[in-house]
Amino acid sequence: MLLAASTTAALLTATGCGPAEQQTPTAAGLPERVRSQSIAWHDCRGGPEDTVGEQLAAAGALCGEFQAPLDYANPGGRTITIAVARRAVPDSARRLGTLVAETGGPGPSREGVALLVDGPQGGHPATAIAERYDLVGMDPRFFGASTPLECGWPTGEYLGIAQAAPVDRAGFERTVTTARALAQRCEPQRELLPHASTRAVARDLDLLRTLLGESELSYLGWSWGTYLGAVYLRMFGDRVDRIVLDSALDPRAPGADLTRETAGATAAALADWARWVAARDDEFGVGASQDAVLRGVEDTIARIAARPLLIAGVTVTADMVPGLLLTVDDSDESYADFARQVRGLTDAALGATIEPPPSLAAKLALYSDPSVLGELGFSATVANQCADRAARDVDDYFTDITAHLGTEPIFGALARHLTPCAVWPTRPAEPATTISSNHPALLIGADGDPVAPLAGQLALRQALPQARSLTLKDAFRHGVYLMDRAPCIDAAVERYLLEGELPATDAQCERESD
């Protein structure tokens, strides 16, 4: 996620940003047609099938678009469209400012406005915050309603590499072949590819700040949104008011090797599920102890390696199974559903003819169902990774996988898998961002997060010495604020965003008891 120094770049030292870095011009240095444009706000609903527009309209938001340079090093050149949503504070007399909500991915984030107003499914709204801030969501360049970057990747073909865990050379070579085919499909998009970086998105965000007439923005980001927030803080720290980063990615990780160090956390999350389901063996029948459950999973993978399964018209191979065993939510409902999926795989591996549970069938349908074999934004996501940081040589990935098979037997090959970035048609336009800032910030997350492991969150805390960190104990989920029973987290976020008061020290938080 990144870009390169421009011939018109200026050395800017921003308050709270740490060491100066070269940047392309601020909005004041952009062409008149860019910096003086106005956003024409309109109804978000684009038609009867526009569910996002319906959600935004129900939340009281309006939508709009603005033009941003494709390449900020050539600000007078081609422009692209960036789509935004905005919901004004109900009582302007109580307004604290503008809060940008970035829901992660990268992916469409206009719906972040509705997330704060109405709450996520199974969660609760940010009512107090919605009463004090204008809420803004932006679809990052090339996602959602913004100018698209689509290479025509069938979902099943992409999952064949993104969810593959090859443990032998033959399996690895199949992923290389798939990677080359996917990269070749992006060749016609060469003009766009180097400008898909997170640094470019940060510049779009700062242009949006200018067009909104704001001297500063507050920011709330989840997952990849934490990296965008950290990059924005590094580049434009003097334009940040209050910033909350939830489930933070390791600031050194985004790029082609984003998942490389996640296998241990993913295995720990699977072990937590095994503990949970073992206590309910009468209901699910996958093992009466944590060890027995995990041995059963390993046996299932071994059986599928010896004889691939045919489930719902999809051939399930051993290198697909780790991708089917990922968890991101440790709620009882999620763990129970996951238990039914594992039981289905286990029974099928033992020779039974099964009717897969709906959630497993939905996962498998992504590999084969023509109705879902669409683009789904995967090529834009990979383009962002390839533009942020250069990939390693192809053979390095296989060496990495084989070196860790002993310590990461289930998830190592999945975490360390090769991506199309290793054979991408373009190089990053600028070096990766080194995150550092002395600006205050609030970092929150779960100690067992399988997607953004705690070690990475701690690395971001080190890069932001004036930040404070709150960690939810004994939680194996990705995404905390509004999404979990964590009153201490909710209170800290609201105290900071509403009153500007950070916790006195880093601390751990307890979940609300059932």
Short mmCIF file of C-alpha atoms in Angstrom, two decimals:
data_model
loop_
_atom_site.label_atom_id
_atom_site.label_comp_id
_atom_site.label_asym_id
_atom_site.label_seq_id
_atom_site.Cartn_x
_atom_site.Cartn_y
_atom_site.Cartn_z
CA MET A 1 0.00 0.00 0.00
CA LEU A 2 2.09 3.11 -1.16
CA LEU A 3 3.49 5.52 -3.91
CA ALA A 4 6.63 7.42 -5.19
CA ALA A 5 8.21 10.84 -4.76
CA SER A 6 7.00 13.46 -7.20
CA THR A 7 9.06 15.98 -9.10
CA THR A 8 6.84 18.62 -7.51
CA ALA A 9 7.08 17.11 -4.03
CA ALA A 10 7.86 19.41 -1.14
CA LEU A 11 9.50 18.59 2.15
CA LEU A 12 6.78 19.13 4.73
CA THR A 13 7.16 18.87 8.48
CA ALA A 14 3.74 18.53 10.05
CA THR A 15 3.07 18.97 13.74
CA GLY A 16 2.88 15.55 15.37
CA CYS A 17 4.03 13.72 12.24
CA GLY A 18 7.50 12.74 13.35
CA PRO A 19 10.35 13.16 10.85
CA ALA A 20 9.59 15.06 7.68
CA GLU A 21 8.87 12.99 4.58
CA GLN A 22 8.58 13.87 0.94
CA GLN A 23 5.03 14.38 -0.15
CA THR A 24 3.20 15.42 -3.26
CA PRO A 25 1.50 18.82 -3.05
CA THR A 26 -1.28 19.59 -0.61
CA ALA A 27 -4.66 20.61 -1.99
CA ALA A 28 -3.36 24.17 -2.34
CA GLY A 29 -0.89 22.88 -4.95
CA LEU A 30 -3.50 21.02 -7.00
CA PRO A 31 -5.04 22.44 -10.18
CA GLU A 32 -7.89 24.90 -9.74
CA ARG A 33 -10.39 22.45 -11.26
CA VAL A 34 -9.54 19.96 -8.50
CA ARG A 35 -9.14 22.14 -5.43
CA SER A 36 -12.15 24.38 -6.06
CA GLN A 37 -14.69 21.71 -6.98
CA SER A 38 -17.80 21.38 -4.88
CA ILE A 39 -19.54 18.14 -3.94
CA ALA A 40 -23.14 18.01 -5.17
CA TRP A 41 -24.92 16.07 -2.43
CA HIS A 42 -27.81 13.88 -3.53
CA ASP A 43 -30.02 10.99 -2.43
CA CYS A 44 -27.88 7.88 -1.90
CA ARG A 45 -30.38 5.50 -3.46
CA GLY A 46 -29.34 4.55 -6.95
CA GLY A 47 -32.18 2.15 -7.68
CA PRO A 48 -34.24 -0.71 -6.21
CA GLU A 49 -31.21 -3.02 -5.97
CA ASP A 50 -29.00 -0.46 -4.20
CA THR A 51 -29.00 -1.87 -0.68
CA VAL A 52 -26.08 0.33 0.43
CA GLY A 53 -27.91 3.41 -0.80
CA GLU A 54 -31.03 2.34 1.07
CA GLN A 55 -29.06 1.88 4.29
CA LEU A 56 -27.41 5.26 3.92
CA ALA A 57 -30.67 7.02 3.13
CA ALA A 58 -32.32 5.39 6.15
CA ALA A 59 -29.44 6.69 8.28
CA GLY A 60 -30.08 10.23 7.05
CA ALA A 61 -27.01 10.42 4.81
CA LEU A 62 -26.54 12.12 1.48
CA CYS A 63 -24.05 10.97 -1.14
CA GLY A 64 -21.74 12.72 -3.55
CA GLU A 65 -18.64 12.40 -5.70
CA PHE A 66 -15.46 14.36 -6.29
CA GLN A 67 -12.60 14.15 -8.76
CA ALA A 68 -9.09 13.25 -7.57
CA PRO A 69 -5.85 12.99 -9.55
CA LEU A 70 -5.09 9.44 -10.59
CA ASP A 71 -1.41 10.24 -10.01
CA TYR A 72 -0.70 12.96 -7.46
CA ALA A 73 2.78 13.30 -8.97
CA ASN A 74 1.00 14.50 -12.11
CA PRO A 75 -1.93 16.42 -10.60
CA GLY A 76 -2.90 18.01 -13.90
CA GLY A 77 -3.39 14.65 -15.57
CA ARG A 78 -6.20 12.13 -15.54
CA THR A 79 -8.71 12.26 -12.70
CA ILE A 80 -10.83 9.52 -11.11
CA THR A 81 -14.11 9.64 -9.22
CA ILE A 82 -14.25 9.12 -5.45
CA ALA A 83 -17.66 8.40 -3.91
CA VAL A 84 -18.55 9.64 -0.44
CA ALA A 85 -21.47 9.70 1.98
CA ARG A 86 -22.13 12.31 4.65
CA ARG A 87 -24.66 12.52 7.44
CA ALA A 88 -24.74 15.96 9.09
CA VAL A 89 -24.96 16.26 12.87
CA PRO A 90 -28.62 16.67 13.92
CA ASP A 91 -27.95 19.73 16.11
CA SER A 92 -25.27 21.97 14.64
CA ALA A 93 -24.90 23.81 17.95
CA ARG A 94 -23.45 20.62 19.48
CA ARG A 95 -21.19 19.78 16.54
CA LEU A 96 -17.62 18.74 17.36
CA GLY A 97 -16.40 18.32 13.78
CA THR A 98 -16.23 15.67 11.04
CA LEU A 99 -15.56 12.01 11.80
CA VAL A 100 -14.48 9.72 8.96
CA ALA A 101 -15.45 6.05 9.41
CA GLU A 102 -13.37 3.52 7.44
CA THR A 103 -14.70 -0.01 7.73
CA GLY A 104 -11.65 -1.84 6.39
CA GLY A 105 -10.96 -4.29 3.62
CA PRO A 106 -9.86 -2.29 1.70
CA GLY A 107 -13.34 -2.04 0.33
CA PRO A 108 -16.38 0.20 0.08
CA SER A 109 -16.72 2.29 3.22
CA ARG A 110 -19.53 4.73 2.58
CA GLU A 111 -21.67 2.39 4.66
CA GLY A 112 -19.50 3.25 7.66
CA VAL A 113 -21.93 6.14 8.16
CA ALA A 114 -24.86 3.72 8.52
CA LEU A 115 -22.74 1.46 10.75
CA LEU A 116 -22.30 4.25 13.29
CA VAL A 117 -25.91 5.44 13.12
CA ASP A 118 -27.65 2.05 13.15
CA GLY A 119 -24.98 -0.29 14.53
CA PRO A 120 -23.59 -3.47 12.95
CA GLN A 121 -25.59 -6.69 12.83
CA GLY A 122 -25.52 -8.09 16.33
CA GLY A 123 -23.99 -4.89 17.71
CA HIS A 124 -25.16 -1.48 18.79
CA PRO A 125 -25.04 2.05 17.32
CA ALA A 126 -22.63 4.82 18.26
CA THR A 127 -25.51 7.07 19.27
CA ALA A 128 -23.57 9.59 21.35
CA ILE A 129 -20.95 10.03 18.62
CA ALA A 130 -23.55 10.33 15.87
CA GLU A 131 -25.16 13.18 17.82
CA ARG A 132 -21.94 15.23 17.90
CA TYR A 133 -20.14 14.62 14.60
CA ASP A 134 -20.83 14.96 10.93
CA LEU A 135 -20.24 11.35 9.83
CA VAL A 136 -18.40 10.70 6.56
CA GLY A 137 -17.63 7.48 4.70
CA MET A 138 -15.51 7.25 1.56
CA ASP A 139 -15.28 4.42 -0.94
CA PRO A 140 -11.49 4.24 -1.49
CA ARG A 141 -10.31 4.67 -5.05
CA PHE A 142 -11.25 1.67 -7.21
CA PHE A 143 -13.85 0.30 -4.76
CA GLY A 144 -17.61 0.55 -4.44
CA ALA A 145 -19.10 3.53 -6.27
CA SER A 146 -15.68 5.09 -6.94
CA THR A 147 -13.93 4.61 -10.29
CA PRO A 148 -13.50 0.83 -10.57
CA LEU A 149 -10.37 -1.20 -11.13
CA GLU A 150 -11.55 -4.56 -12.37
CA CYS A 151 -9.44 -7.19 -14.05
CA GLY A 152 -12.25 -9.71 -14.59
CA TRP A 153 -11.11 -12.21 -12.01
CA PRO A 154 -13.59 -15.07 -11.53
CA THR A 155 -14.05 -15.54 -7.80
CA GLY A 156 -13.30 -19.25 -7.90
CA GLU A 157 -10.03 -18.68 -9.75
CA TYR A 158 -8.94 -16.02 -7.29
CA LEU A 159 -9.84 -18.16 -4.26
CA GLY A 160 -7.77 -20.92 -5.80
CA ILE A 161 -4.71 -18.89 -4.83
CA ALA A 162 -5.92 -16.61 -2.02
CA GLN A 163 -7.29 -19.51 0.03
CA ALA A 164 -4.74 -22.11 -1.01
CA ALA A 165 -2.34 -23.76 1.43
CA PRO A 166 0.04 -25.81 -0.74
CA VAL A 167 2.53 -27.93 1.19
CA ASP A 168 4.34 -29.54 -1.74
CA ARG A 169 6.03 -28.24 -4.87
CA ALA A 170 3.28 -29.41 -7.23
CA GLY A 171 0.62 -27.57 -5.26
CA PHE A 172 2.79 -24.48 -5.05
CA GLU A 173 3.40 -24.47 -8.81
CA ARG A 174 -0.36 -24.56 -9.37
CA THR A 175 -0.67 -21.35 -7.34
CA VAL A 176 2.14 -19.76 -9.39
CA THR A 177 0.31 -20.62 -12.60
CA THR A 178 -2.91 -19.14 -11.24
CA ALA A 179 -1.08 -16.03 -10.04
CA ARG A 180 0.40 -15.46 -13.49
CA ALA A 181 -3.00 -15.85 -15.13
CA LEU A 182 -4.61 -13.36 -12.74
CA ALA A 183 -1.78 -10.86 -13.12
CA GLN A 184 -2.03 -11.12 -16.90
CA ARG A 185 -5.72 -10.23 -16.71
CA CYS A 186 -4.68 -6.95 -15.03
CA GLU A 187 -2.25 -5.98 -17.80
CA PRO A 188 -4.87 -3.75 -19.52
CA GLN A 189 -5.14 -1.75 -16.25
CA ARG A 190 -1.43 -0.85 -16.15
CA GLU A 191 -2.21 2.88 -16.00
CA LEU A 192 -4.19 2.44 -12.78
CA LEU A 193 -2.21 -0.22 -10.94
CA PRO A 194 0.67 1.84 -9.45
CA HIS A 195 -1.83 4.37 -8.10
CA ALA A 196 -3.93 1.94 -6.04
CA SER A 197 -1.80 2.43 -2.91
CA THR A 198 -2.89 3.37 0.57
CA ARG A 199 -0.81 6.55 0.27
CA ALA A 200 -2.93 7.56 -2.73
CA VAL A 201 -6.08 6.87 -0.70
CA ALA A 202 -4.69 9.03 2.12
CA ARG A 203 -4.19 11.87 -0.35
CA ASP A 204 -7.77 11.43 -1.56
CA LEU A 205 -8.90 11.65 2.05
CA ASP A 206 -6.99 14.87 2.55
CA LEU A 207 -8.48 16.32 -0.63
CA LEU A 208 -11.91 15.41 0.74
CA ARG A 209 -11.06 17.22 3.96
CA THR A 210 -10.32 20.35 1.95
CA LEU A 211 -13.52 20.07 -0.10
CA LEU A 212 -15.54 19.71 3.12
CA GLY A 213 -13.99 22.95 4.35
CA GLU A 214 -12.41 21.29 7.39
CA SER A 215 -9.02 22.22 8.84
CA GLU A 216 -8.93 18.87 10.68
CA LEU A 217 -10.60 15.47 10.56
CA SER A 218 -11.31 12.94 13.28
CA TYR A 219 -11.06 9.32 12.23
CA LEU A 220 -12.33 5.87 13.23
CA GLY A 221 -10.95 2.89 11.32
CA TRP A 222 -11.19 -0.87 11.57
CA SER A 223 -8.74 -3.47 10.19
CA TRP A 224 -7.19 -2.10 6.95
CA GLY A 225 -8.75 1.19 8.02
CA THR A 226 -6.18 1.27 10.84
CA TYR A 227 -3.40 1.23 8.28
CA LEU A 228 -5.03 3.98 6.23
CA GLY A 229 -5.42 5.99 9.44
CA ALA A 230 -1.77 5.44 10.37
CA VAL A 231 -0.60 6.42 6.89
CA TYR A 232 -2.79 9.54 6.96
CA LEU A 233 -1.39 10.37 10.39
CA ARG A 234 2.15 9.98 9.06
CA MET A 235 1.50 12.10 5.98
CA PHE A 236 -0.96 14.69 7.29
CA GLY A 237 -0.70 14.61 11.07
CA ASP A 238 -1.35 18.32 11.48
CA ARG A 239 -4.80 17.79 9.95
CA VAL A 240 -5.88 15.11 12.42
CA ASP A 241 -7.93 15.86 15.51
CA ARG A 242 -8.88 12.57 17.24
CA ILE A 243 -8.12 9.14 15.83
CA VAL A 244 -9.25 5.66 16.92
CA LEU A 245 -7.76 2.51 15.34
CA ASP A 246 -9.59 -0.77 15.99
CA SER A 247 -7.97 -4.17 15.34
CA ALA A 248 -4.78 -2.64 14.02
CA LEU A 249 -2.67 -4.26 11.34
CA ASP A 250 1.06 -4.46 11.91
CA PRO A 251 2.27 -1.24 10.23
CA ARG A 252 5.11 -3.21 8.64
CA ALA A 253 2.83 -5.86 7.14
CA PRO A 254 0.48 -4.34 4.53
CA GLY A 255 1.48 -5.36 1.04
CA ALA A 256 2.01 -8.68 -0.66
CA ASP A 257 2.94 -10.40 2.63
CA LEU A 258 0.08 -9.02 4.72
CA THR A 259 -0.84 -12.38 6.27
CA ARG A 260 2.68 -13.80 6.60
CA GLU A 261 2.86 -13.73 10.41
CA THR A 262 -0.78 -14.65 11.16
CA ALA A 263 -0.58 -18.47 11.32
CA GLY A 264 0.08 -18.60 15.06
CA ALA A 265 -2.85 -16.34 15.91
CA THR A 266 -5.12 -18.23 13.52
CA ALA A 267 -4.16 -21.54 15.14
CA ALA A 268 -4.80 -20.06 18.59
CA ALA A 269 -8.28 -18.99 17.49
CA LEU A 270 -8.99 -22.50 16.19
CA ALA A 271 -7.80 -23.90 19.52
CA ASP A 272 -10.17 -21.56 21.37
CA TRP A 273 -13.05 -22.83 19.25
CA ALA A 274 -11.91 -26.41 20.01
CA ARG A 275 -12.07 -25.62 23.74
CA TRP A 276 -15.58 -24.19 23.33
CA VAL A 277 -16.96 -27.02 21.21
CA ALA A 278 -15.42 -29.75 23.38
CA ALA A 279 -17.52 -28.48 26.29
CA ARG A 280 -20.58 -29.05 24.07
CA ASP A 281 -19.73 -32.46 22.68
CA ASP A 282 -23.24 -33.78 23.37
CA GLU A 283 -24.57 -31.19 20.92
CA PHE A 284 -21.92 -31.15 18.19
CA GLY A 285 -20.05 -34.45 18.49
CA VAL A 286 -16.64 -33.34 17.24
CA GLY A 287 -14.62 -34.29 20.33
CA ALA A 288 -14.89 -34.31 24.10
CA SER A 289 -11.62 -32.46 24.77
CA GLN A 290 -9.75 -29.64 23.10
CA ASP A 291 -6.97 -32.01 22.06
CA ALA A 292 -9.45 -34.52 20.66
CA VAL A 293 -11.15 -31.83 18.57
CA LEU A 294 -7.84 -30.61 17.13
CA ARG A 295 -6.70 -34.17 16.40
CA GLY A 296 -9.99 -34.69 14.58
CA VAL A 297 -9.33 -31.63 12.44
CA GLU A 298 -5.85 -32.90 11.56
CA ASP A 299 -7.26 -36.34 10.74
CA THR A 300 -9.87 -34.75 8.47
CA ILE A 301 -7.19 -32.83 6.57
CA ALA A 302 -5.14 -36.03 6.19
CA ARG A 303 -8.15 -37.98 4.89
CA ILE A 304 -8.95 -35.24 2.36
CA ALA A 305 -5.30 -35.19 1.26
CA ALA A 306 -5.58 -38.91 0.54
CA ARG A 307 -9.00 -38.64 -1.10
CA PRO A 308 -10.45 -35.25 -2.08
CA LEU A 309 -14.13 -34.77 -1.38
CA LEU A 310 -16.99 -33.80 -3.64
CA ILE A 311 -19.37 -31.57 -1.68
CA ALA A 312 -22.17 -29.57 -3.30
CA GLY A 313 -20.52 -30.04 -6.68
CA VAL A 314 -17.13 -28.70 -5.50
CA THR A 315 -14.00 -30.83 -5.23
CA VAL A 316 -12.52 -30.07 -1.82
CA THR A 317 -8.76 -30.71 -1.63
CA ALA A 318 -6.48 -30.64 1.39
CA ASP A 319 -4.96 -27.30 0.45
CA MET A 320 -8.45 -25.76 0.52
CA VAL A 321 -9.28 -26.90 4.05
CA PRO A 322 -7.20 -24.37 6.05
CA GLY A 323 -9.06 -21.57 4.27
CA LEU A 324 -12.34 -23.19 5.33
CA LEU A 325 -11.13 -23.28 8.95
CA LEU A 326 -10.63 -19.54 9.45
CA THR A 327 -12.56 -17.87 12.25
CA VAL A 328 -13.04 -14.14 12.86
CA ASP A 329 -15.69 -14.06 15.59
CA ASP A 330 -15.78 -15.99 18.86
CA SER A 331 -19.44 -15.46 19.72
CA ASP A 332 -21.45 -18.53 20.69
CA GLU A 333 -23.54 -18.17 17.53
CA SER A 334 -20.48 -18.00 15.28
CA TYR A 335 -18.71 -20.88 17.03
CA ALA A 336 -21.83 -23.07 16.81
CA ASP A 337 -22.17 -22.41 13.10
CA PHE A 338 -18.48 -23.15 12.61
CA ALA A 339 -18.89 -26.42 14.53
CA ARG A 340 -21.58 -27.51 12.07
CA GLN A 341 -19.24 -26.74 9.17
CA VAL A 342 -16.41 -28.77 10.68
CA ARG A 343 -18.75 -31.65 11.47
CA GLY A 344 -19.89 -31.65 7.85
CA LEU A 345 -16.31 -31.82 6.57
CA THR A 346 -15.45 -34.54 9.09
CA ASP A 347 -18.44 -36.71 8.15
CA ALA A 348 -17.74 -36.30 4.44
CA ALA A 349 -14.08 -37.22 4.94
CA LEU A 350 -15.23 -40.39 6.73
CA GLY A 351 -17.26 -41.36 3.67
CA ALA A 352 -20.71 -40.08 4.55
CA THR A 353 -22.91 -38.33 2.02
CA ILE A 354 -23.76 -34.98 3.60
CA GLU A 355 -26.03 -32.03 3.05
CA PRO A 356 -23.60 -29.21 3.87
CA PRO A 357 -24.81 -26.63 6.38
CA PRO A 358 -25.79 -23.35 4.67
CA SER A 359 -22.65 -21.47 5.71
CA LEU A 360 -20.34 -24.19 4.35
CA ALA A 361 -22.40 -24.40 1.16
CA ALA A 362 -22.09 -20.63 0.76
CA LYS A 363 -18.30 -20.81 1.09
CA LEU A 364 -18.06 -23.60 -1.46
CA ALA A 365 -20.42 -21.81 -3.85
CA LEU A 366 -17.80 -19.09 -4.23
CA TYR A 367 -15.64 -21.63 -6.03
CA SER A 368 -18.24 -22.81 -8.53
CA ASP A 369 -21.60 -21.02 -8.64
CA PRO A 370 -21.82 -18.96 -11.86
CA SER A 371 -24.06 -16.45 -10.10
CA VAL A 372 -21.20 -15.40 -7.79
CA LEU A 373 -18.28 -15.78 -10.19
CA GLY A 374 -17.95 -12.03 -10.53
CA GLU A 375 -15.20 -9.58 -9.79
CA LEU A 376 -16.23 -8.75 -6.17
CA GLY A 377 -13.39 -6.25 -5.85
CA PHE A 378 -10.62 -8.83 -5.46
CA SER A 379 -8.37 -7.36 -8.13
CA ALA A 380 -8.62 -3.88 -6.57
CA THR A 381 -7.67 -5.35 -3.19
CA VAL A 382 -4.63 -7.09 -4.64
CA ALA A 383 -3.71 -3.97 -6.63
CA ASN A 384 -3.68 -2.04 -3.35
CA GLN A 385 -1.34 -4.60 -1.79
CA CYS A 386 0.96 -4.69 -4.82
CA ALA A 387 1.17 -0.88 -4.90
CA ASP A 388 1.95 -0.63 -1.19
CA ARG A 389 5.02 -2.84 -1.01
CA ALA A 390 6.99 -4.94 -3.50
CA ALA A 391 6.65 -8.72 -3.30
CA ARG A 392 9.50 -11.17 -2.78
CA ASP A 393 10.83 -13.50 -5.48
CA VAL A 394 8.53 -16.40 -6.35
CA ASP A 395 10.78 -19.10 -4.92
CA ASP A 396 11.08 -17.26 -1.61
CA TYR A 397 7.45 -18.08 -0.92
CA PHE A 398 7.90 -21.82 -1.25
CA THR A 399 11.06 -21.70 0.87
CA ASP A 400 9.13 -19.76 3.50
CA ILE A 401 6.26 -22.28 3.50
CA THR A 402 8.46 -25.35 3.81
CA ALA A 403 10.61 -23.78 6.54
CA HIS A 404 7.55 -23.33 8.76
CA LEU A 405 5.59 -26.53 8.15
CA GLY A 406 6.79 -28.01 11.42
CA THR A 407 5.74 -25.05 13.58
CA GLU A 408 2.68 -24.00 11.54
CA PRO A 409 1.25 -27.31 10.27
CA ILE A 410 -2.31 -26.19 9.48
CA PHE A 411 -2.18 -22.49 8.67
CA GLY A 412 1.46 -21.77 7.78
CA ALA A 413 1.13 -22.44 4.04
CA LEU A 414 -2.06 -20.36 3.90
CA ALA A 415 -0.55 -17.43 5.78
CA ARG A 416 2.66 -17.47 3.73
CA HIS A 417 1.08 -18.14 0.34
CA LEU A 418 2.19 -16.46 -2.85
CA THR A 419 -0.02 -13.68 -4.25
CA PRO A 420 -0.27 -12.24 -7.76
CA CYS A 421 1.98 -9.40 -6.55
CA ALA A 422 4.97 -11.71 -7.06
CA VAL A 423 4.31 -11.66 -10.82
CA TRP A 424 2.53 -8.29 -11.07
CA PRO A 425 2.80 -6.19 -14.25
CA THR A 426 3.88 -3.01 -12.40
CA ARG A 427 6.05 -1.99 -9.46
CA PRO A 428 5.07 0.25 -6.53
CA ALA A 429 5.37 3.91 -7.50
CA GLU A 430 7.01 4.85 -4.19
CA PRO A 431 8.53 3.20 -1.11
CA ALA A 432 6.49 1.74 1.71
CA THR A 433 5.49 4.14 4.45
CA THR A 434 7.39 3.99 7.71
CA ILE A 435 4.74 4.70 10.30
CA SER A 436 5.67 7.13 13.06
CA SER A 437 3.85 9.97 14.79
CA ASN A 438 3.76 11.79 18.10
CA HIS A 439 0.08 12.57 17.69
CA PRO A 440 -2.26 11.14 20.38
CA ALA A 441 -4.36 8.18 19.29
CA LEU A 442 -6.48 5.41 20.81
CA LEU A 443 -5.67 1.84 19.77
CA ILE A 444 -8.12 -0.93 20.62
CA GLY A 445 -8.24 -4.62 19.80
CA ALA A 446 -8.69 -8.19 20.97
CA ASP A 447 -5.73 -10.10 22.39
CA GLY A 448 -6.58 -13.19 20.31
CA ASP A 449 -7.39 -11.43 17.04
CA PRO A 450 -6.70 -14.04 14.31
CA VAL A 451 -6.58 -11.47 11.48
CA ALA A 452 -4.52 -8.71 13.11
CA PRO A 453 -2.39 -10.52 15.71
CA LEU A 454 -1.57 -8.75 18.95
CA ALA A 455 2.13 -8.51 18.06
CA GLY A 456 1.24 -6.24 15.15
CA GLN A 457 -0.97 -4.07 17.30
CA LEU A 458 1.91 -3.71 19.75
CA ALA A 459 4.20 -2.72 16.88
CA LEU A 460 1.81 0.09 15.94
CA ARG A 461 1.72 1.18 19.58
CA GLN A 462 5.53 1.47 19.51
CA ALA A 463 5.32 3.59 16.36
CA LEU A 464 2.82 5.95 18.05
CA PRO A 465 4.42 6.76 21.43
CA GLN A 466 1.69 9.23 22.45
CA ALA A 467 -1.08 6.72 21.81
CA ARG A 468 -2.89 4.61 24.39
CA SER A 469 -3.81 0.98 23.87
CA LEU A 470 -6.79 -0.94 25.27
CA THR A 471 -6.86 -4.70 24.74
CA LEU A 472 -9.89 -6.93 25.19
CA LYS A 473 -8.81 -10.00 27.18
CA ASP A 474 -9.47 -13.58 26.13
CA ALA A 475 -11.18 -12.49 22.92
CA PHE A 476 -10.60 -14.26 19.60
CA ARG A 477 -12.28 -11.89 17.20
CA HIS A 478 -11.53 -9.18 14.64
CA GLY A 479 -13.29 -5.88 15.31
CA VAL A 480 -14.22 -4.74 18.81
CA TYR A 481 -15.89 -1.32 19.04
CA LEU A 482 -19.68 -1.65 18.55
CA MET A 483 -19.18 -5.36 17.76
CA ASP A 484 -18.54 -7.00 21.13
CA ARG A 485 -19.73 -6.91 24.72
CA ALA A 486 -16.97 -4.58 25.86
CA PRO A 487 -18.33 -1.62 27.86
CA CYS A 488 -14.81 -0.56 28.85
CA ILE A 489 -13.82 -0.27 25.17
CA ASP A 490 -17.02 1.54 24.21
CA ALA A 491 -16.67 3.98 27.08
CA ALA A 492 -13.04 4.75 26.26
CA VAL A 493 -13.77 5.37 22.58
CA GLU A 494 -16.65 7.68 23.38
CA ARG A 495 -14.76 9.51 26.11
CA TYR A 496 -11.91 10.19 23.71
CA LEU A 497 -13.99 11.17 20.67
CA LEU A 498 -16.44 13.27 22.67
CA GLU A 499 -14.19 14.78 25.34
CA GLY A 500 -10.67 14.35 23.95
CA GLU A 501 -9.60 12.32 26.99
CA LEU A 502 -7.35 9.30 26.46
CA PRO A 503 -6.89 6.56 29.07
CA ALA A 504 -4.09 7.39 31.50
CA THR A 505 -2.18 4.22 30.62
CA ASP A 506 -2.33 1.19 28.36
CA ALA A 507 -4.67 -1.39 29.87
CA GLN A 508 -6.57 -4.62 29.40
CA CYS A 509 -10.36 -4.74 29.39
CA GLU A 510 -12.76 -7.44 30.47
CA ARG A 511 -15.76 -8.54 28.47
CA GLU A 512 -19.19 -8.04 29.93
CA SER A 513 -20.22 -11.28 31.60
CA ASP A 514 -23.09 -13.26 30.11
#
